[in-house]
Tab-separated table of C-alpha atoms and ligand atoms in Angstrom:
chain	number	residue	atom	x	y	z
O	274	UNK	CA	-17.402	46.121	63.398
O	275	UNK	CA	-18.075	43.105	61.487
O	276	UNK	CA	-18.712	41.094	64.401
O	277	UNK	CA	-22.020	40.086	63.990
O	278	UNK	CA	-20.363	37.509	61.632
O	279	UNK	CA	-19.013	36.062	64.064
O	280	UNK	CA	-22.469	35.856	66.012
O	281	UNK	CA	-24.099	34.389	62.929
O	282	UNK	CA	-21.478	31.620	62.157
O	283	UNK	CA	-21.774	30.391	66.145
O	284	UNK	CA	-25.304	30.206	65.654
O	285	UNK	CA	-25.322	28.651	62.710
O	286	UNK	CA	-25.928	24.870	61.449
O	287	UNK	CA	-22.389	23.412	60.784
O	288	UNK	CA	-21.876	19.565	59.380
O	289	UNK	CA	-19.687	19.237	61.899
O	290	UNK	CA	-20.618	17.009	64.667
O	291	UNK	CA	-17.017	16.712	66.080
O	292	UNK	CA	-14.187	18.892	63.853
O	293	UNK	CA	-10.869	16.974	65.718
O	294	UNK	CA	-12.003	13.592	64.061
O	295	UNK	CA	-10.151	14.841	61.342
O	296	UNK	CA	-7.407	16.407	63.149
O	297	UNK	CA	-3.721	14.872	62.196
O	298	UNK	CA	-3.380	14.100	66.223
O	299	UNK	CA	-6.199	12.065	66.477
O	300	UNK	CA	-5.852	8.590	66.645
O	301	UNK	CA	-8.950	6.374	65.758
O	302	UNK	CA	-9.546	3.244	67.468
O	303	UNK	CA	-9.418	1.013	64.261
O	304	UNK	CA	-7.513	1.622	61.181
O	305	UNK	CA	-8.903	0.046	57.920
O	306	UNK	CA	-6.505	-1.709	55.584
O	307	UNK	CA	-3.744	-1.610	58.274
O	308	UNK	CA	-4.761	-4.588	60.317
O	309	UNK	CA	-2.213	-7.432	58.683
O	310	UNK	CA	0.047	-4.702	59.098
O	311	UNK	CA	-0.746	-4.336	63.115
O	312	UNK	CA	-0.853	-7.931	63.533
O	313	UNK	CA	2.417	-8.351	61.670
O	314	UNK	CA	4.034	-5.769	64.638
O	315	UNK	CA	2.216	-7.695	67.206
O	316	UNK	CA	3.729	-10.997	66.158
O	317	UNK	CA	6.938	-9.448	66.229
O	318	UNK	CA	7.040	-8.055	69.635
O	319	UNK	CA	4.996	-10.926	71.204
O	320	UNK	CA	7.889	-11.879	73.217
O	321	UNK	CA	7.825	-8.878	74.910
O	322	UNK	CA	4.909	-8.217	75.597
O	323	UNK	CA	4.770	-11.767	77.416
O	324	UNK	CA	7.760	-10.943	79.046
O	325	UNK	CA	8.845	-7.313	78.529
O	326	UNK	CA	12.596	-8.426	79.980
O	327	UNK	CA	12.900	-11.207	77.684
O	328	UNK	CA	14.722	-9.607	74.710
O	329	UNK	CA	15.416	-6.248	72.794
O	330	UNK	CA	13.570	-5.863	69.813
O	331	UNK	CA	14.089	-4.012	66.511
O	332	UNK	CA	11.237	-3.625	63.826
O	333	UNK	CA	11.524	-1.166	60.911
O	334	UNK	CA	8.631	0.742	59.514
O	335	UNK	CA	8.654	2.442	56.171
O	336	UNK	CA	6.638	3.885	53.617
O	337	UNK	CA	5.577	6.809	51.601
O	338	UNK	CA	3.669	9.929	53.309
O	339	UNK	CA	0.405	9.936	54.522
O	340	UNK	CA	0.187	5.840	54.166
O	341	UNK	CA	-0.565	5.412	57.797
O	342	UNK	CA	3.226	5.155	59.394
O	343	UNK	CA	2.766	7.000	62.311
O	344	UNK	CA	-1.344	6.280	63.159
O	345	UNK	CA	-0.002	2.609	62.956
O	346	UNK	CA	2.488	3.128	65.510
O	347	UNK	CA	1.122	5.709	68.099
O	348	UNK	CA	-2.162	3.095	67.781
O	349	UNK	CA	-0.313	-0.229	68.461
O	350	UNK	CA	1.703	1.867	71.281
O	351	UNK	CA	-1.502	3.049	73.271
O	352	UNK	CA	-2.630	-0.754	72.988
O	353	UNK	CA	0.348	-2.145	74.374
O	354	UNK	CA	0.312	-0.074	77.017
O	355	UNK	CA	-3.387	-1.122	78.088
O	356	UNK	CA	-2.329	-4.514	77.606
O	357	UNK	CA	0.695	-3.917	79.642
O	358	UNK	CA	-1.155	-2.485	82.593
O	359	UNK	CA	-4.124	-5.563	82.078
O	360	UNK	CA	-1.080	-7.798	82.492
O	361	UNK	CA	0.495	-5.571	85.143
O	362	UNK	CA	3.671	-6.097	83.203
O	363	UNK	CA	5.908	-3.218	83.240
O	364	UNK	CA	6.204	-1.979	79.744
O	365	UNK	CA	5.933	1.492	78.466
O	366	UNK	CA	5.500	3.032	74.919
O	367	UNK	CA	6.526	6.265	73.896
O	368	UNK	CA	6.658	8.266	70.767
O	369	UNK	CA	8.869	10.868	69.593
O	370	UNK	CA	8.942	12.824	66.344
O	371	UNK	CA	12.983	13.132	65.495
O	372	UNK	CA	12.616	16.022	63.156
O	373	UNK	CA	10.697	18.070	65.649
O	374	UNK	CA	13.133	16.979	68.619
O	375	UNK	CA	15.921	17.852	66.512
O	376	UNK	CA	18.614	15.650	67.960
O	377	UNK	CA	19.521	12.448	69.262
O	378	UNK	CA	20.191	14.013	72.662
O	379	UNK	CA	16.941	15.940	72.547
O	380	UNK	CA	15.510	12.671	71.728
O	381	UNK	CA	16.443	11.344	74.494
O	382	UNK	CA	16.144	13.982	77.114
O	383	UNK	CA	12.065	14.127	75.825
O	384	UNK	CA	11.985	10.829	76.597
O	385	UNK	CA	13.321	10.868	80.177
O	386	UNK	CA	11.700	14.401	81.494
O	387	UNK	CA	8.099	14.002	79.496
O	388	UNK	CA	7.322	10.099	79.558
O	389	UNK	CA	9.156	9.067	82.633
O	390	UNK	CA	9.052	12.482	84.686
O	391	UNK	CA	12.439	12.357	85.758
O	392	UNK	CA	15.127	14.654	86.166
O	393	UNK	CA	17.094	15.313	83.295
O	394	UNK	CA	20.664	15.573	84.220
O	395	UNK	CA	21.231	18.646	81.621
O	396	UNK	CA	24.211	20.015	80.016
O	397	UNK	CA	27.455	18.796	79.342
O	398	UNK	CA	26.382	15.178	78.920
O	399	UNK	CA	27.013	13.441	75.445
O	400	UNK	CA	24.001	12.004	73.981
O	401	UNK	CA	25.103	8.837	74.381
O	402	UNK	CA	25.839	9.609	78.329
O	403	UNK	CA	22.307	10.623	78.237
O	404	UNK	CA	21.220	7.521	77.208
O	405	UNK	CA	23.011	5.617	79.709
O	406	UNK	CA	21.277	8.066	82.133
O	407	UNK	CA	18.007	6.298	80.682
O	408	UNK	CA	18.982	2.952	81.042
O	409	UNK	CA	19.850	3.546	84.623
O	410	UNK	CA	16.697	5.122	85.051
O	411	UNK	CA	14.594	1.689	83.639
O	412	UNK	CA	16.855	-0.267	85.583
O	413	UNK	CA	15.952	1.728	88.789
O	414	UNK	CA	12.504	1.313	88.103
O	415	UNK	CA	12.424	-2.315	86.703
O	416	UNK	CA	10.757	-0.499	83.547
O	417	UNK	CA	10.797	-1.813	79.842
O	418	UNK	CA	10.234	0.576	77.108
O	419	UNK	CA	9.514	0.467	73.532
O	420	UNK	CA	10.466	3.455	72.017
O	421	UNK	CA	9.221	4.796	68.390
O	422	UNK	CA	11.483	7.068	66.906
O	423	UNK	CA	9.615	8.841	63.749
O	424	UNK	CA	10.889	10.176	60.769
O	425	UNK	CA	14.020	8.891	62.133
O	426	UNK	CA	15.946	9.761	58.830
O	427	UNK	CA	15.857	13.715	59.959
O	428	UNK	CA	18.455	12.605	62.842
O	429	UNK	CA	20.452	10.588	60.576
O	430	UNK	CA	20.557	13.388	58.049
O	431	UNK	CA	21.947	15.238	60.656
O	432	UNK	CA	24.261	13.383	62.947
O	433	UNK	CA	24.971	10.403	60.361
O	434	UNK	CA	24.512	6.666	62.037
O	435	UNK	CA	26.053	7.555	65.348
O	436	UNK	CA	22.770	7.630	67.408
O	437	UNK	CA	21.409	4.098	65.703
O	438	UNK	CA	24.759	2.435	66.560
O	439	UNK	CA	24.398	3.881	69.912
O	440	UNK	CA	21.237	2.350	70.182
O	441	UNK	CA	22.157	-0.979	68.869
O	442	UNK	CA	25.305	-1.234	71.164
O	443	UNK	CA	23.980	-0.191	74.411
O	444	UNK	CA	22.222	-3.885	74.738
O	445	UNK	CA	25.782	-5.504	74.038
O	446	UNK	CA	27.300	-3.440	76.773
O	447	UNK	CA	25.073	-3.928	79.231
O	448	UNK	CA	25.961	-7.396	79.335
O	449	UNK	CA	24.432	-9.288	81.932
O	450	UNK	CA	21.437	-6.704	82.977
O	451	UNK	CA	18.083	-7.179	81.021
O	452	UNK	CA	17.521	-6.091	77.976
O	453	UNK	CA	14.864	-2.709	78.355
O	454	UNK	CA	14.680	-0.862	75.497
O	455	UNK	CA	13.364	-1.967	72.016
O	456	UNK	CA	12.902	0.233	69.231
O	457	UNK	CA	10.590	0.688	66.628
O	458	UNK	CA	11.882	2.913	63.860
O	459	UNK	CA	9.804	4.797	61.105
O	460	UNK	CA	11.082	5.986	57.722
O	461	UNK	CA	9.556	8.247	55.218
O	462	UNK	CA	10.250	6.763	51.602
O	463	UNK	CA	11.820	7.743	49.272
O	464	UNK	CA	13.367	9.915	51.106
O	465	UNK	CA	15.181	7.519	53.214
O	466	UNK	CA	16.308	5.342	49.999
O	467	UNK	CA	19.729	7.207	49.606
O	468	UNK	CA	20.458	7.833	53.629
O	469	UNK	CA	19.971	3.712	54.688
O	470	UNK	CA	22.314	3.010	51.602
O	471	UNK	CA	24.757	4.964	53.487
O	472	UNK	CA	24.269	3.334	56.557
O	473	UNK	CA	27.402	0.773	57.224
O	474	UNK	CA	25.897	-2.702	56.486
O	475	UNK	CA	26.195	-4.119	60.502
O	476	UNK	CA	24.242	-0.974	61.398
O	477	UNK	CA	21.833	-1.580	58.927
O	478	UNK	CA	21.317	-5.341	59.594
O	479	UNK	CA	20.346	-4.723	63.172
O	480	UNK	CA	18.166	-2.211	61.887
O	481	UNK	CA	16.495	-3.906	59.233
O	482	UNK	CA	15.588	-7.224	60.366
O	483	UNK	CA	12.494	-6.782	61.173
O	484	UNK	CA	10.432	-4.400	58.040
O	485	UNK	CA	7.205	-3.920	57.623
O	486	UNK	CA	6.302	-1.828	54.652
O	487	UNK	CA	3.284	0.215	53.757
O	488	UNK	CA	2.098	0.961	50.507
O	489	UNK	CA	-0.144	3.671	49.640
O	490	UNK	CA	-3.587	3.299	49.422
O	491	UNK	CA	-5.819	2.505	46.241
O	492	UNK	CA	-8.673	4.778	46.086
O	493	UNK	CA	-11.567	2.003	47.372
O	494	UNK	CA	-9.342	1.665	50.156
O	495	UNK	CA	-8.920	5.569	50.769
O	496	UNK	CA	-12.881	5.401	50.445
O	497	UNK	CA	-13.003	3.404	53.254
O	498	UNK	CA	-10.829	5.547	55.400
O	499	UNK	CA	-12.736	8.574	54.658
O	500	UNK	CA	-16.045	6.478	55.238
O	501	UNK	CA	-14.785	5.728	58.653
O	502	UNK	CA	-13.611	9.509	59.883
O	503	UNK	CA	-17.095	11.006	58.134
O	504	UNK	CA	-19.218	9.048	60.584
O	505	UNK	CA	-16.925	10.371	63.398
O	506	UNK	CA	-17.008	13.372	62.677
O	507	UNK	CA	-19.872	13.874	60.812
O	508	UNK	CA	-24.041	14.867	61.365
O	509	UNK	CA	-25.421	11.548	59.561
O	510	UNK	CA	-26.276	12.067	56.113
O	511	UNK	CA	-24.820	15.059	55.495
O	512	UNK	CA	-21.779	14.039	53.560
O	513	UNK	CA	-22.762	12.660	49.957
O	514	UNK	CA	-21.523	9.491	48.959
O	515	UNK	CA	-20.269	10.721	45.789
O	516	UNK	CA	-18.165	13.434	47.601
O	517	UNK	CA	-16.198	10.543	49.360
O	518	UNK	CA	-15.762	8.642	46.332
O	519	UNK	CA	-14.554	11.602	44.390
O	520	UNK	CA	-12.161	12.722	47.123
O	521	UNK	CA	-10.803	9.313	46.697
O	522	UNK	CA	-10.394	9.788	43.141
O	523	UNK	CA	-8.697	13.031	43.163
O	524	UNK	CA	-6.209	11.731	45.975
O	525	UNK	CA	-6.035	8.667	43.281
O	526	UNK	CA	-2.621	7.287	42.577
O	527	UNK	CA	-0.718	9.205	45.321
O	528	UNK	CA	-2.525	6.987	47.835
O	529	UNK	CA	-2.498	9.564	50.554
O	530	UNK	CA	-4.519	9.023	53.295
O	531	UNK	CA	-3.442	12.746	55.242
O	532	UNK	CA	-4.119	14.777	51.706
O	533	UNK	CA	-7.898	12.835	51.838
O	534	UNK	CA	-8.942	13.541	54.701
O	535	UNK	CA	-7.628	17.247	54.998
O	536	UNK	CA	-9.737	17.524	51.373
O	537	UNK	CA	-12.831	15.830	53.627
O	538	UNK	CA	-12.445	18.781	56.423
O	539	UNK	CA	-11.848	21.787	53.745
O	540	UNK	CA	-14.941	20.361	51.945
O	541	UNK	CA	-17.131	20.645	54.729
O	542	UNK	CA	-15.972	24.053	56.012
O	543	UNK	CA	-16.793	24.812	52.465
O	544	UNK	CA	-19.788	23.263	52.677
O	545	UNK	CA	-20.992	25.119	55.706
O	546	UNK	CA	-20.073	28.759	54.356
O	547	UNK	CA	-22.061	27.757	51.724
O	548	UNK	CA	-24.834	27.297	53.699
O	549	UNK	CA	-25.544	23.764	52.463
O	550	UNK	CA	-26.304	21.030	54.526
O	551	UNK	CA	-24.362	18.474	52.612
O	552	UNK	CA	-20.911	18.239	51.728
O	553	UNK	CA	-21.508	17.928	47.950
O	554	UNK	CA	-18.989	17.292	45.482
O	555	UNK	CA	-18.294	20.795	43.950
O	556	UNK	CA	-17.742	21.690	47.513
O	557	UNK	CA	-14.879	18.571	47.161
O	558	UNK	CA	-13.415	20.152	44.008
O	559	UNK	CA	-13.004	23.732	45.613
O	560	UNK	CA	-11.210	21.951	48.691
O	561	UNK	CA	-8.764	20.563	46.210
O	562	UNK	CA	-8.310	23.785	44.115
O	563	UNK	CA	-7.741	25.506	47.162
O	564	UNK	CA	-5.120	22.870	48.320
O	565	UNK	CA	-3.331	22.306	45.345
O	566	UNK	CA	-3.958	23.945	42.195
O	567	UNK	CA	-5.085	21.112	39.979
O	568	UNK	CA	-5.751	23.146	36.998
O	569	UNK	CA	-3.060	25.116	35.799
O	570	UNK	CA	-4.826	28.227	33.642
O	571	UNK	CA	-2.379	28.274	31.190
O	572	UNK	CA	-3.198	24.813	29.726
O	573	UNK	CA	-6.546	26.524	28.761
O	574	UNK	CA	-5.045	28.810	26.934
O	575	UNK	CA	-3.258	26.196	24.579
O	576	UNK	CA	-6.751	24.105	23.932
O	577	UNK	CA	-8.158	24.373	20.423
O	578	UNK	CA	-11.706	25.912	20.619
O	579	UNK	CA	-13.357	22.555	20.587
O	580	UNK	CA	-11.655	21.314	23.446
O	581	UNK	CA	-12.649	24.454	25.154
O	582	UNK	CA	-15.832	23.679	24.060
O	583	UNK	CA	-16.611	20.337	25.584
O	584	UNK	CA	-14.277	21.490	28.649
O	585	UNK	CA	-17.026	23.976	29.226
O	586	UNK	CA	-19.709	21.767	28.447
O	587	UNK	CA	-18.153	19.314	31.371
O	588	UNK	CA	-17.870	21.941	33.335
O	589	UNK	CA	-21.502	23.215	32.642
O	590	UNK	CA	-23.386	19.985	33.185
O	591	UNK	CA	-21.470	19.123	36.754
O	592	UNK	CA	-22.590	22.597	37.645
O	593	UNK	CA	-25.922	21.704	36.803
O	594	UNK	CA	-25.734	18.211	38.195
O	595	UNK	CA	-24.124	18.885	41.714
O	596	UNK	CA	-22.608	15.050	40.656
O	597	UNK	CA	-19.279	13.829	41.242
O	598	UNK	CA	-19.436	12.850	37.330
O	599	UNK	CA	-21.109	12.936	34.013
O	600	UNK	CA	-21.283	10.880	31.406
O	601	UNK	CA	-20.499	11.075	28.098
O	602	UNK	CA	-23.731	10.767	26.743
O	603	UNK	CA	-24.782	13.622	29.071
O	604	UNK	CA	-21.477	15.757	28.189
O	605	UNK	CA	-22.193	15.505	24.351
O	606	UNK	CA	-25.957	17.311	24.780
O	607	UNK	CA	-24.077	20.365	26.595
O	608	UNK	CA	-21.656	20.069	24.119
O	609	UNK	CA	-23.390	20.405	21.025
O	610	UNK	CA	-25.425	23.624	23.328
O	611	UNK	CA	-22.170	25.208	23.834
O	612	UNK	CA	-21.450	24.803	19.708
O	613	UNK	CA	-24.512	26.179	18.835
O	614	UNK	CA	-23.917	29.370	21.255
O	615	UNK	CA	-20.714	29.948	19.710
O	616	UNK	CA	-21.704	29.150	16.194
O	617	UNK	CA	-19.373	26.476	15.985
O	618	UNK	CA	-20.056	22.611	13.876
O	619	UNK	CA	-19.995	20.488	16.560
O	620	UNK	CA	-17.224	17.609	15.911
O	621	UNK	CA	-18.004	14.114	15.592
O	622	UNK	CA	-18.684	11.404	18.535
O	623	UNK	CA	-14.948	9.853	17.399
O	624	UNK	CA	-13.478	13.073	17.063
O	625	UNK	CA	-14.687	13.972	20.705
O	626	UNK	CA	-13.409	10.580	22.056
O	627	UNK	CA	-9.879	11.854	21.293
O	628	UNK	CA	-10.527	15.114	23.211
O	629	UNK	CA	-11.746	13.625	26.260
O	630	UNK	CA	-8.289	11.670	25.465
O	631	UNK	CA	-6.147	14.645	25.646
O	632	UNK	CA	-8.054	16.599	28.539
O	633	UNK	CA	-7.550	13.626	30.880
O	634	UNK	CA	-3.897	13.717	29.752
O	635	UNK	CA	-3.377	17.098	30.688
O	636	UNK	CA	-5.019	16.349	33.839
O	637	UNK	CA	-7.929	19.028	32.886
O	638	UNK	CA	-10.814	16.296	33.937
O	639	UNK	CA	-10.805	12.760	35.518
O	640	UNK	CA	-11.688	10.216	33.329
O	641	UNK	CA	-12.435	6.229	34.600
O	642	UNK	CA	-14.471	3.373	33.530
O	643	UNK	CA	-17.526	2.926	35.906
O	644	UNK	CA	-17.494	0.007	38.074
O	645	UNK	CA	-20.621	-2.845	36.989
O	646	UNK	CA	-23.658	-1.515	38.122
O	647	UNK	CA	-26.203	1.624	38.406
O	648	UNK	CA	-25.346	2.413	34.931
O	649	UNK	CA	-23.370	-0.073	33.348
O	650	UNK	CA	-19.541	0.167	32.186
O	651	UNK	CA	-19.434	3.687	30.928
O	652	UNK	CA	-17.084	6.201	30.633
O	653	UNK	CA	-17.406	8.617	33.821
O	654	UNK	CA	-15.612	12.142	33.677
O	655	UNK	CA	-15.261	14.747	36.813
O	656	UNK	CA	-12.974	17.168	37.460
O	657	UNK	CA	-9.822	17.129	39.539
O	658	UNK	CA	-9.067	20.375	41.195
O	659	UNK	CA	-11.244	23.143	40.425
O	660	UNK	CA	-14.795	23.965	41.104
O	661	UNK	CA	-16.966	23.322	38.010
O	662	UNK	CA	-18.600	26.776	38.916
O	663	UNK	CA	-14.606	28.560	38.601
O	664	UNK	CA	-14.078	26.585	35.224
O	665	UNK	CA	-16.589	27.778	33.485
O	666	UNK	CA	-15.946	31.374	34.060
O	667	UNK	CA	-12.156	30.411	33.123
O	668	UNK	CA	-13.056	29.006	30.276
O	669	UNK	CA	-15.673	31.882	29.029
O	670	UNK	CA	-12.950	34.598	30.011
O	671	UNK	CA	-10.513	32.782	27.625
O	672	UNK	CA	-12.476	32.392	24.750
O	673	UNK	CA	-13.652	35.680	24.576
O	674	UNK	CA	-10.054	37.109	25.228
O	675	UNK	CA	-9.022	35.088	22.034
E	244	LIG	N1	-5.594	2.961	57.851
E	244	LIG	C1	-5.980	4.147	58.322
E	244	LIG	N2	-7.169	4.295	58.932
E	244	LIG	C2	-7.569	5.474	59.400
E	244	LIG	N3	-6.862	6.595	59.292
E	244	LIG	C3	-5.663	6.531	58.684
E	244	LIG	C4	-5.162	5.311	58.174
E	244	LIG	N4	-3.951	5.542	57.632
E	244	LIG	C5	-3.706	6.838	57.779
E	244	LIG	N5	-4.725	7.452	58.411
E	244	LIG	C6	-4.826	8.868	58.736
E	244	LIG	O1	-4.215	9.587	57.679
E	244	LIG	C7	-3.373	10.611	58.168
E	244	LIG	C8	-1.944	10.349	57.764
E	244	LIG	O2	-1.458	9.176	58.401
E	244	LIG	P1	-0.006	9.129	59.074
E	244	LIG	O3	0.271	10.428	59.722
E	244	LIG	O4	0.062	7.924	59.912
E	244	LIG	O5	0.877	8.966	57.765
E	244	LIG	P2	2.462	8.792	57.679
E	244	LIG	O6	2.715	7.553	56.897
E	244	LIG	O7	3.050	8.894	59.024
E	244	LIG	O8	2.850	10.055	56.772
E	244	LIG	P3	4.202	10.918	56.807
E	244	LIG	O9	5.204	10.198	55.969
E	244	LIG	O10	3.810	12.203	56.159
E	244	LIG	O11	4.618	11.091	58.216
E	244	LIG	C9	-3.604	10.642	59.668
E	244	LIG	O12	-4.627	11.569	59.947
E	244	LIG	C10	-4.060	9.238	59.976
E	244	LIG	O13	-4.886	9.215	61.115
E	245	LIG	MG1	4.227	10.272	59.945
């Protein structure tokens, strides 16, 4: 029935040039802002990669979601293992997700049956029986491995230290054969904080030698990300500049680079069921309304009618603008429009300096001082999660209602 839809989406123009850029599994090639972080890991497993049989090595990585923890490691992994084969050294990667394997043993057993293709002995063996069963296995095959075990504090929350003093024995009892596994191991903060303090402390020594944290991103260096995945996966020119910078902004202090670029794909489907050609900013705004609600409706509800007013009159002039931001010189005209239409004195410039105050403190609009340049240091004020176009009508329904 309404399948001609379908028909005229396919044949439609899309700003899409390749969708999976911005897929969570997709790897890019270079990852901005992470390279002291890369070279850091590199320096630290040096020895083995000159001589994968040399030692057994242990590096911690940690730090809050979406700043890069797993990209970082699946991207040094594939790496290594290019290098490896260059080198025709005999040193494998592999990565495993703990929460979605569930357990140590399952941990394991994915490790043996899907990166090494062997036979998994099956039931009835103790997880740390299976692991023997993969050391015999590298031995067999004179094979090194370095093994990245994500969101490894699911496992721990689960089975308690067992499986990392498992892993951190096994070397000691193997004595005289070469070391062949080494581990890298990937925390989610804070949510680890309380399960490493539990940890005993010789566990957590082994464990923790080696750390490399990451910190979230700042929002130029979020821009940069974002700049990065739009020309991937992007026609040229049809994301606006001030789209990325406001995605940025709205990701802002949480320094999440997943959250960014999930806003950047949202904003262009928007864009292209809009019709548009560009991914503007309003088309940014409704991607993060539509993620999370940045604007809770109630908060309207509890502005005094001049607040509403110059709420609507932001809201108005980005409508009219398509911009990321206004100004407040550009807000004020609207403002004193909106007065007039509701027979209202429009307040004084000082007056309105305090509401702008209050709106960005009940996260209603973005405020931030422009950087030097096109227009000087001015004030700059967008909107955080709501299309300008929804606002408004918010806005209008509320002040009539009162
Ligand atoms: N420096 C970077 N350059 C390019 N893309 C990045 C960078 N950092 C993160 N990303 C991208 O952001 C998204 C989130 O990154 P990642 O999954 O590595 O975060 P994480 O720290 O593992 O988060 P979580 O704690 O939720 O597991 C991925 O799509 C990843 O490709
Ligand atoms: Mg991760």
């Amino acid at each position: 029935m309404s399948r001609y839809i379908i028909e005229e989406v396919m044949e439609g123009h899309s700003v899409f040039k390749d969708r999976a850029k911005l897929s969570i599994d997709y790897i890019p090639s270079k990852l901005p802002h992470r390279e002291e972080e890369y070279r850091l890991l590199t320096h630290w497993f040096r020895p083995v990669l000159e001589n994968p049989r040399s030692q057994s090595l242990r590096v911690v990585i940690r730090g809050k979601i979406g700043s890069g923890k797993t990209v970082l490691s699946r991207r040094f992994g594939m790496d290594v293992e290019a290098y490896a084969q260059e080198q025709k050294t005999k040193l494998l990667y592999t990565y495993v997700n703990c929460r979605l394997e569930g357990s140590f043993f399952n941990v394991i057993k994915f490790v043996i049956r899907d990166k090494l293709k062997k036979m998994f002995p099956g039931r009835g063996y103790s997880a740390e029986e299976a692991l023997h069963v993969l050391m015999d296995i590298l031995d067999d095959e004179d094979l090194c491995l370095i093994l990245a075990l994500d969101e490894l504090e699911s496992i721990i929350r689960r089975e308690g230290s067992d499986p990392i003093y498992a892993f951190t024995r096994i070397q000691e009892e193997r004595d005289k054969l070469a070391p062949r596994l080494s581990l890298i191991s990937i925390f989610r903060e804070p949510d680890c904080e309380d399960l490493l303090g539990s940890l005993d402390k010789s566990t957590l020594g082994t464990l923790q030698k080696n750390i490399i944290r990451l910190d979230g991103y700042s929002t130029k260096q979020l821009e940069d990300i974002l700049f990065d995945r739009v020309e991937e996966a992007f026609y040229p020119g049809s994301v606006d500049h001030e789209t990325i910078s406001l995605i940025a902004d709205i990701v802002g202090a949480r320094g999440d680079a997943r959250y960014a670029i999930e806003l950047l794909e949202r904003a262009g489907v928007y864009a292209d069921t809009d019709l548009s050609k560009q991914v503007l900013p309003e088309h940014a705004r409704k991607a993060a309304a539509a993620v999370y609600p940045g604007v809770e409706l109630e908060t309207l509800d509890r502005l005094d009618t001049h607040q509403k007013l110059l709420l609507l009159a932001i809201a108005r002039r980005l409508k009219y603008s398509k911009a990321a931001y206004t100004t407040t010189g550009e807000v004020e005209e609207f403002y004193r429009l909106a007065c007039e239409e509701h027979s209202k004195e429009p307040r004084g410039h000082t007056q309105l300096w305090k509401y702008l105050n209050d709106l960005s403190y009940d996260g209603l609009i973005l405020a931030k001082i422009s950087g030097e340049g096109v227009r000087g240091k001015t004030t700059l004020i967008g909107l955080p999660g709501i299309p300008a176009e929804a606002l408004e009508h918010e806005i209008q329904r509320v002040m009539k209602a009162a």
